[in-house]
PDB file of C-alpha atoms in Angstrom:
ATOM      1  CA  MET I   1       0.519  37.987 -28.372  1.00  0.00           C
ATOM      2  CA  LYS I   2      -2.636  35.998 -27.264  1.00  0.00           C
ATOM      3  CA  LYS I   3      -0.565  32.852 -28.577  1.00  0.00           C
ATOM      4  CA  ILE I   4       2.327  33.442 -26.470  1.00  0.00           C
ATOM      5  CA  VAL I   5       0.607  34.031 -23.331  1.00  0.00           C
ATOM      6  CA  MET I   6      -0.698  30.280 -24.290  1.00  0.00           C
ATOM      7  CA  LYS I   7       2.239  29.340 -24.960  1.00  0.00           C
ATOM      8  CA  SER I   8       3.821  31.019 -21.420  1.00  0.00           C
ATOM      9  CA  PHE I   9       0.912  28.758 -19.986  1.00  0.00           C
ATOM     10  CA  PHE I  10       1.646  25.693 -20.908  1.00  0.00           C
ATOM     11  CA  ALA I  11       5.421  26.271 -20.574  1.00  0.00           C
ATOM     12  CA  ILE I  12       4.000  26.505 -16.002  1.00  0.00           C
ATOM     13  CA  ALA I  13       1.634  23.864 -16.990  1.00  0.00           C
ATOM     14  CA  LEU I  14       4.324  21.708 -17.641  1.00  0.00           C
ATOM     15  CA  SER I  15       7.062  22.409 -15.853  1.00  0.00           C
ATOM     16  CA  LEU I  16       4.460  22.562 -12.440  1.00  0.00           C
ATOM     17  CA  VAL I  17       3.655  18.468 -13.897  1.00  0.00           C
ATOM     18  CA  VAL I  18       7.147  17.747 -14.419  1.00  0.00           C
ATOM     19  CA  MET I  19       8.071  19.213 -10.268  1.00  0.00           C
ATOM     20  CA  SER I  20       5.508  17.273  -9.000  1.00  0.00           C
ATOM     21  CA  CYS I  21       6.152  14.110 -11.226  1.00  0.00           C
ATOM     22  CA  SER I  22      10.043  14.819 -10.040  1.00  0.00           C
ATOM     23  CA  LYS I  23       8.145  15.084  -5.484  1.00  0.00           C
ATOM     24  CA  GLU I  24       6.858  11.674  -6.516  1.00  0.00           C
ATOM     25  CA  GLU I  25       9.558   9.956  -7.674  1.00  0.00           C
ATOM     26  CA  LYS I  26      11.213  10.876  -4.413  1.00  0.00           C
ATOM     27  CA  LYS I  27       8.468  10.204  -2.104  1.00  0.00           C
ATOM     28  CA  ARG I  28       8.342   5.952  -3.689  1.00  0.00           C
ATOM     29  CA  GLY I  29       9.464   3.408  -1.282  1.00  0.00           C
ATOM     30  CA  VAL I  30      10.969   3.501   1.812  1.00  0.00           C
ATOM     31  CA  ASP I  31      14.200   5.692   2.207  1.00  0.00           C
ATOM     32  CA  TYR I  32      16.135   3.002   3.995  1.00  0.00           C
ATOM     33  CA  ALA I  33      18.800   5.360   4.502  1.00  0.00           C
ATOM     34  CA  GLN I  34      16.833   7.473   7.187  1.00  0.00           C
ATOM     35  CA  PHE I  35      16.359   3.656   9.597  1.00  0.00           C
ATOM     36  CA  LYS I  36      20.575   4.143   9.418  1.00  0.00           C
ATOM     37  CA  THR I  37      19.859   7.160  11.833  1.00  0.00           C
ATOM     38  CA  GLU I  38      18.297   5.009  14.296  1.00  0.00           C
ATOM     39  CA  VAL I  39      20.110   2.819  15.059  1.00  0.00           C
ATOM     40  CA  THR I  40      23.599   1.646  15.785  1.00  0.00           C
ATOM     41  CA  MET I  41      25.680  -0.945  12.978  1.00  0.00           C
ATOM     42  CA  THR I  42      29.067  -2.119  12.906  1.00  0.00           C
ATOM     43  CA  PRO I  43      30.078  -1.772   9.575  1.00  0.00           C
ATOM     44  CA  GLU I  44      30.483  -5.268   8.372  1.00  0.00           C
ATOM     45  CA  GLN I  45      26.380  -5.624   9.247  1.00  0.00           C
ATOM     46  CA  GLU I  46      25.791  -1.660   7.493  1.00  0.00           C
ATOM     47  CA  LYS I  47      27.781  -2.977   3.814  1.00  0.00           C
ATOM     48  CA  SER I  48      25.501  -5.490   4.804  1.00  0.00           C
ATOM     49  CA  TYR I  49      22.079  -3.455   5.399  1.00  0.00           C
ATOM     50  CA  ASP I  50      23.317  -1.392   2.076  1.00  0.00           C
ATOM     51  CA  GLU I  51      23.757  -4.559  -0.159  1.00  0.00           C
ATOM     52  CA  ILE I  52      20.623  -6.063   1.252  1.00  0.00           C
ATOM     53  CA  THR I  53      18.154  -3.499   0.338  1.00  0.00           C
ATOM     54  CA  LYS I  54      19.844  -2.193  -2.540  1.00  0.00           C
ATOM     55  CA  LYS I  55      19.095  -5.470  -4.073  1.00  0.00           C
ATOM     56  CA  TYR I  56      15.419  -5.138  -3.331  1.00  0.00           C
ATOM     57  CA  ALA I  57      15.133  -1.529  -4.093  1.00  0.00           C
ATOM     58  CA  ASP I  58      16.214  -2.253  -7.565  1.00  0.00           C
ATOM     59  CA  LEU I  59      13.626  -5.308  -7.588  1.00  0.00           C
ATOM     60  CA  GLY I  60      11.239  -3.516  -6.787  1.00  0.00           C
ATOM     61  CA  ALA I  61      12.248  -0.686  -9.564  1.00  0.00           C
ATOM     62  CA  GLN I  62      11.830  -3.419 -11.888  1.00  0.00           C
ATOM     63  CA  ASN I  63       8.507  -4.883 -10.875  1.00  0.00           C
ATOM     64  CA  PHE I  64       6.942  -1.160 -11.433  1.00  0.00           C
ATOM     65  CA  GLU I  65       8.715  -0.346 -14.692  1.00  0.00           C
ATOM     66  CA  ALA I  66       7.365  -3.951 -16.032  1.00  0.00           C
ATOM     67  CA  ALA I  67       3.827  -2.675 -14.583  1.00  0.00           C
ATOM     68  CA  LYS I  68       3.932   0.793 -16.161  1.00  0.00           C
ATOM     69  CA  ALA I  69       5.307  -0.728 -19.015  1.00  0.00           C
ATOM     70  CA  GLN I  70       1.304  -2.233 -19.499  1.00  0.00           C
ATOM     71  CA  GLY I  71      -0.005   1.705 -19.595  1.00  0.00           C
ATOM     72  CA  ALA I  72      -3.810   1.687 -19.274  1.00  0.00           C
ATOM     73  CA  GLN I  73      -3.383  -2.025 -18.295  1.00  0.00           C
ATOM     74  CA  MET I  74      -0.892  -1.513 -15.493  1.00  0.00           C
ATOM     75  CA  ASP I  75      -2.528  -4.285 -12.707  1.00  0.00           C
ATOM     76  CA  ARG I  76      -1.618  -1.850  -9.455  1.00  0.00           C
ATOM     77  CA  VAL I  77      -3.311  -4.603  -7.007  1.00  0.00           C
ATOM     78  CA  ALA I  78      -0.299  -7.362  -8.614  1.00  0.00           C
ATOM     79  CA  LEU I  79       2.386  -4.792  -8.475  1.00  0.00           C
ATOM     80  CA  SER I  80       1.169  -4.599  -4.575  1.00  0.00           C
ATOM     81  CA  ILE I  81       0.965  -8.321  -4.177  1.00  0.00           C
ATOM     82  CA  LYS I  82       4.783  -8.729  -5.683  1.00  0.00           C
ATOM     83  CA  ASN I  83       5.913  -5.374  -3.448  1.00  0.00           C
ATOM     84  CA  GLU I  84       4.869  -7.532  -0.593  1.00  0.00           C
ATOM     85  CA  GLU I  85       6.285 -10.387  -1.345  1.00  0.00           C
ATOM     86  CA  LEU I  86       9.494  -8.330  -1.751  1.00  0.00           C
ATOM     87  CA  ARG I  87       9.036  -6.939   1.543  1.00  0.00           C
ATOM     88  CA  ALA I  88       8.735 -10.672   3.411  1.00  0.00           C
ATOM     89  CA  LYS I  89      12.227 -12.099   1.344  1.00  0.00           C
ATOM     90  CA  GLN I  90      13.803  -8.625   2.171  1.00  0.00           C
ATOM     91  CA  SER I  91      12.912  -9.644   5.667  1.00  0.00           C
ATOM     92  CA  GLU I  92      14.293 -13.090   6.297  1.00  0.00           C
ATOM     93  CA  GLU I  93      17.239 -11.842   3.927  1.00  0.00           C
ATOM     94  CA  MET I  94      17.990  -9.226   6.838  1.00  0.00           C
ATOM     95  CA  SER I  95      16.926 -11.349   9.826  1.00  0.00           C
ATOM     96  CA  LYS I  96      20.652 -12.504   9.131  1.00  0.00           C
ATOM     97  CA  VAL I  97      22.208  -9.557   9.287  1.00  0.00           C
ATOM     98  CA  LEU I  98      21.167  -7.858  12.295  1.00  0.00           C
ATOM     99  CA  ASP I  99      20.386  -8.575  15.807  1.00  0.00           C
ATOM    100  CA  ALA I 100      16.703  -9.493  17.332  1.00  0.00           C
ATOM    101  CA  PRO I 101      16.444  -5.894  19.204  1.00  0.00           C
ATOM    102  CA  GLN I 102      17.513  -4.480  15.086  1.00  0.00           C
ATOM    103  CA  MET I 103      15.104  -6.335  13.469  1.00  0.00           C
ATOM    104  CA  GLU I 104      12.172  -5.393  15.729  1.00  0.00           C
ATOM    105  CA  LYS I 105      13.231  -1.698  14.768  1.00  0.00           C
ATOM    106  CA  PHE I 106      14.197  -2.551  11.322  1.00  0.00           C
ATOM    107  CA  ASN I 107      10.143  -4.390  10.705  1.00  0.00           C
ATOM    108  CA  LYS I 108       8.020  -1.796  12.555  1.00  0.00           C
ATOM    109  CA  PHE I 109      10.124   1.253  10.619  1.00  0.00           C
ATOM    110  CA  VAL I 110       9.473  -1.000   6.893  1.00  0.00           C
ATOM    111  CA  ASP I 111       5.962  -1.828   7.957  1.00  0.00           C
ATOM    112  CA  SER I 112       5.209   2.645   9.170  1.00  0.00           C
ATOM    113  CA  LYS I 113       6.808   3.347   5.971  1.00  0.00           C
ATOM    114  CA  SER I 114       5.635   1.442   2.930  1.00  0.00           C
ATOM    115  CA  ARG I 115       2.261   2.266   1.064  1.00  0.00           C
ATOM    116  CA  LYS I 116      -0.627  -0.202   2.615  1.00  0.00           C
ATOM    117  CA  ARG I 117      -2.740  -2.690   0.321  1.00  0.00           C
ATOM    118  CA  PRO I 118      -5.850  -0.272   0.806  1.00  0.00           C
ATOM    119  CA  ARG I 119      -8.006  -3.421   2.144  1.00  0.00           C
ATOM    120  CA  TYR I 120      -8.939  -6.385   5.127  1.00  0.00           C
ATOM    121  CA  ASN I 121      -5.103  -8.207   5.402  1.00  0.00           C
ATOM    122  CA  ASN I 122      -5.327 -11.543   6.147  1.00  0.00           C
ATOM    123  CA  GLU I 123      -4.769 -11.530   9.618  1.00  0.00           C
ATOM    124  CA  LEU I 124      -8.452  -8.913   9.763  1.00  0.00           C
ATOM    125  CA  LEU I 125      -9.687 -11.565   7.675  1.00  0.00           C
ATOM    126  CA  GLU I 126      -9.374 -14.704   9.690  1.00  0.00           C
ATOM    127  CA  LYS I 127     -10.544 -13.479  12.576  1.00  0.00           C
ATOM    128  CA  ILE I 128     -13.768 -11.890  10.965  1.00  0.00           C
ATOM    129  CA  LYS I 129     -13.729 -14.986  10.191  1.00  0.00           C
ATOM    130  CA  THR I 130     -13.408 -17.253  13.023  1.00  0.00           C
ATOM    131  CA  GLU I 131     -15.623 -14.662  15.816  1.00  0.00           C
ATOM    132  CA  LEU I 132     -18.263 -14.660  12.631  1.00  0.00           C
ATOM    133  CA  ALA I 133     -18.344 -18.284  12.724  1.00  0.00           C
ATOM    134  CA  LEU I 134     -18.607 -17.653   8.918  1.00  0.00           C
ATOM    135  CA  SER I 135     -19.427 -20.871   5.695  1.00  0.00           C
ATOM    136  CA  GLU I 136     -16.732 -21.300   3.531  1.00  0.00           C
ATOM    137  CA  ASP I 137     -19.787 -19.927   0.867  1.00  0.00           C
ATOM    138  CA  GLN I 138     -19.939 -16.296   3.227  1.00  0.00           C
ATOM    139  CA  PHE I 139     -16.569 -16.072   3.560  1.00  0.00           C
ATOM    140  CA  ALA I 140     -16.083 -16.731  -0.026  1.00  0.00           C
ATOM    141  CA  MET I 141     -18.404 -13.986  -0.259  1.00  0.00           C
ATOM    142  CA  LEU I 142     -16.362 -11.697   2.077  1.00  0.00           C
ATOM    143  CA  ASN I 143     -13.342 -12.189  -0.045  1.00  0.00           C
ATOM    144  CA  ALA I 144     -14.131 -11.513  -2.937  1.00  0.00           C
ATOM    145  CA  ALA I 145     -16.011  -8.237  -1.759  1.00  0.00           C
ATOM    146  CA  ASN I 146     -12.562  -7.717  -0.329  1.00  0.00           C
ATOM    147  CA  ASP I 147     -11.000  -7.994  -3.477  1.00  0.00           C
ATOM    148  CA  ALA I 148     -13.422  -5.769  -5.926  1.00  0.00           C
ATOM    149  CA  PHE I 149     -12.954  -2.905  -3.229  1.00  0.00           C
ATOM    150  CA  GLU I 150      -9.134  -3.453  -3.929  1.00  0.00           C
ATOM    151  CA  LYS I 151      -9.803  -3.367  -7.536  1.00  0.00           C
ATOM    152  CA  SER I 152     -11.990  -0.834  -7.598  1.00  0.00           C
ATOM    153  CA  PHE I 153      -9.707   1.704  -5.596  1.00  0.00           C
ATOM    154  CA  PHE I 154      -6.605   1.123  -7.493  1.00  0.00           C
ATOM    155  CA  ASP I 155      -8.773   1.079 -11.067  1.00  0.00           C
ATOM    156  CA  ALA I 156      -9.403   4.713 -10.150  1.00  0.00           C
ATOM    157  CA  HIS I 157      -6.265   5.887  -9.030  1.00  0.00           C
ATOM    158  CA  ASP I 158      -5.898   8.222 -12.219  1.00  0.00           C
ATOM    159  CA  ILE I 159      -8.672  10.065 -11.087  1.00  0.00           C
ATOM    160  CA  TYR I 160      -7.164  10.721  -7.413  1.00  0.00           C
ATOM    161  CA  HIS I 161      -3.766  10.607  -7.761  1.00  0.00           C
ATOM    162  CA  GLY I 162      -1.802  13.124  -5.906  1.00  0.00           C
ATOM    163  CA  ASN I 163      -5.154  14.003  -4.197  1.00  0.00           C
ATOM    164  CA  ASN I 164      -5.775  13.039  -0.522  1.00  0.00           C
ATOM    165  CA  ASP I 165      -8.933  14.158   0.018  1.00  0.00           C
ATOM    166  CA  LEU I 166     -10.034  12.704  -3.370  1.00  0.00           C
ATOM    167  CA  ALA I 167      -8.399   8.853  -2.559  1.00  0.00           C
ATOM    168  CA  LYS I 168     -10.574   9.134   0.885  1.00  0.00           C
ATOM    169  CA  GLU I 169     -13.654   9.777  -0.001  1.00  0.00           C
ATOM    170  CA  TYR I 170     -13.272   7.050  -2.837  1.00  0.00           C
ATOM    171  CA  TRP I 171     -11.588   4.637   0.045  1.00  0.00           C
ATOM    172  CA  THR I 172     -15.114   5.548   1.299  1.00  0.00           C
ATOM    173  CA  LYS I 173     -17.191   5.627  -1.278  1.00  0.00           C
ATOM    174  CA  PHE I 174     -16.278   1.343  -2.891  1.00  0.00           C
ATOM    175  CA  ASP I 175     -16.091   0.772   1.009  1.00  0.00           C
ATOM    176  CA  ALA I 176     -19.840   1.177   1.576  1.00  0.00           C
ATOM    177  CA  GLN I 177     -19.928  -1.145  -1.548  1.00  0.00           C
ATOM    178  CA  ARG I 178     -17.847  -3.795  -0.027  1.00  0.00           C
ATOM    179  CA  LYS I 179     -19.810  -3.589   3.126  1.00  0.00           C
ATOM    180  CA  GLU I 180     -23.656  -4.019   1.345  1.00  0.00           C
ATOM    181  CA  ALA I 181     -22.112  -6.875  -0.767  1.00  0.00           C
ATOM    182  CA  VAL I 182     -21.451  -9.069   2.625  1.00  0.00           C
ATOM    183  CA  LYS I 183     -24.569  -8.024   4.521  1.00  0.00           C
ATOM    184  CA  GLY I 184     -26.280  -9.973   2.068  1.00  0.00           C
ATOM    185  CA  VAL I 185     -25.193 -13.157   3.126  1.00  0.00           C
ATOM    186  CA  PHE I 186     -24.136 -12.244   6.667  1.00  0.00           C
ATOM    187  CA  THR I 187     -27.235 -12.616   9.574  1.00  0.00           C
ATOM    188  CA  GLN I 188     -27.694  -9.297  11.367  1.00  0.00           C
ATOM    189  CA  GLU I 189     -26.163 -10.698  14.129  1.00  0.00           C
ATOM    190  CA  GLN I 190     -22.672 -11.081  11.917  1.00  0.00           C
ATOM    191  CA  ASN I 191     -23.039  -8.059  10.111  1.00  0.00           C
ATOM    192  CA  GLU I 192     -23.117  -5.977  13.551  1.00  0.00           C
ATOM    193  CA  LYS I 193     -20.353  -8.398  15.046  1.00  0.00           C
ATOM    194  CA  PHE I 194     -18.430  -7.695  11.098  1.00  0.00           C
ATOM    195  CA  LEU I 195     -19.076  -3.653  11.128  1.00  0.00           C
ATOM    196  CA  ASP I 196     -17.709  -3.527  15.030  1.00  0.00           C
ATOM    197  CA  LEU I 197     -14.663  -5.081  13.625  1.00  0.00           C
ATOM    198  CA  VAL I 198     -13.890  -3.289  10.560  1.00  0.00           C
ATOM    199  CA  LYS I 199     -14.892   0.132  12.895  1.00  0.00           C
ATOM    200  CA  ASP I 200     -11.162   1.578  12.547  1.00  0.00           C
ATOM    201  CA  GLN I 201     -10.319   0.562   8.888  1.00  0.00           C
ATOM    202  CA  LYS I 202      -9.515   3.353   7.144  1.00  0.00           C
ATOM    203  CA  LEU I 203      -7.214   4.715   4.138  1.00  0.00           C
ATOM    204  CA  LYS I 204      -3.868   4.487   5.819  1.00  0.00           C
ATOM    205  CA  GLU I 205      -0.812   6.946   4.396  1.00  0.00           C
ATOM    206  CA  ARG I 206       2.734   6.208   4.951  1.00  0.00           C
ATOM    207  CA  GLU I 207       4.747   7.981   7.393  1.00  0.00           C
TER     208      GLU I 207
END
């Protein structure tokens, strides 16, 4: 009787895992079909749109499978960089198909639906460098702390995966470490400006 109960328990647990993985697969990536309901395209535009989005979805899937094949050594930072590069190339190619208003909507749509890298982006980094008048050594430390933050957060992925609250806890923990690292090379005035510039930075979730 005990063995039957245990088998039933594991069967249920396994089915829940499968369902969870299935949901994750459905949520991965951007639903480009949804965007077509938000704009009006000509038949020629729609044909090209479908071809381009499929092309880059396939490339993204290939990148993911290649990264997944690394097993425990999966480099999620490198994968995220590749995904950013694919989105940039896709946007460039799409600009030859959609008109200006459509492209503006397309870029906003993709940006809102895409998974963001959990770090200070290049635009913010340059703003910090300029407004704080950072030296090259200080800027190098900022970049190093930012890189370490991203790697630490991604390395903890298997722990917080599927748990948004836990993911936010890890993000907050590593963010505190990032801020502490640069505090040692910033002047008090620089650090105050820095904290003000990054005060709105938080873990971003896709819509």
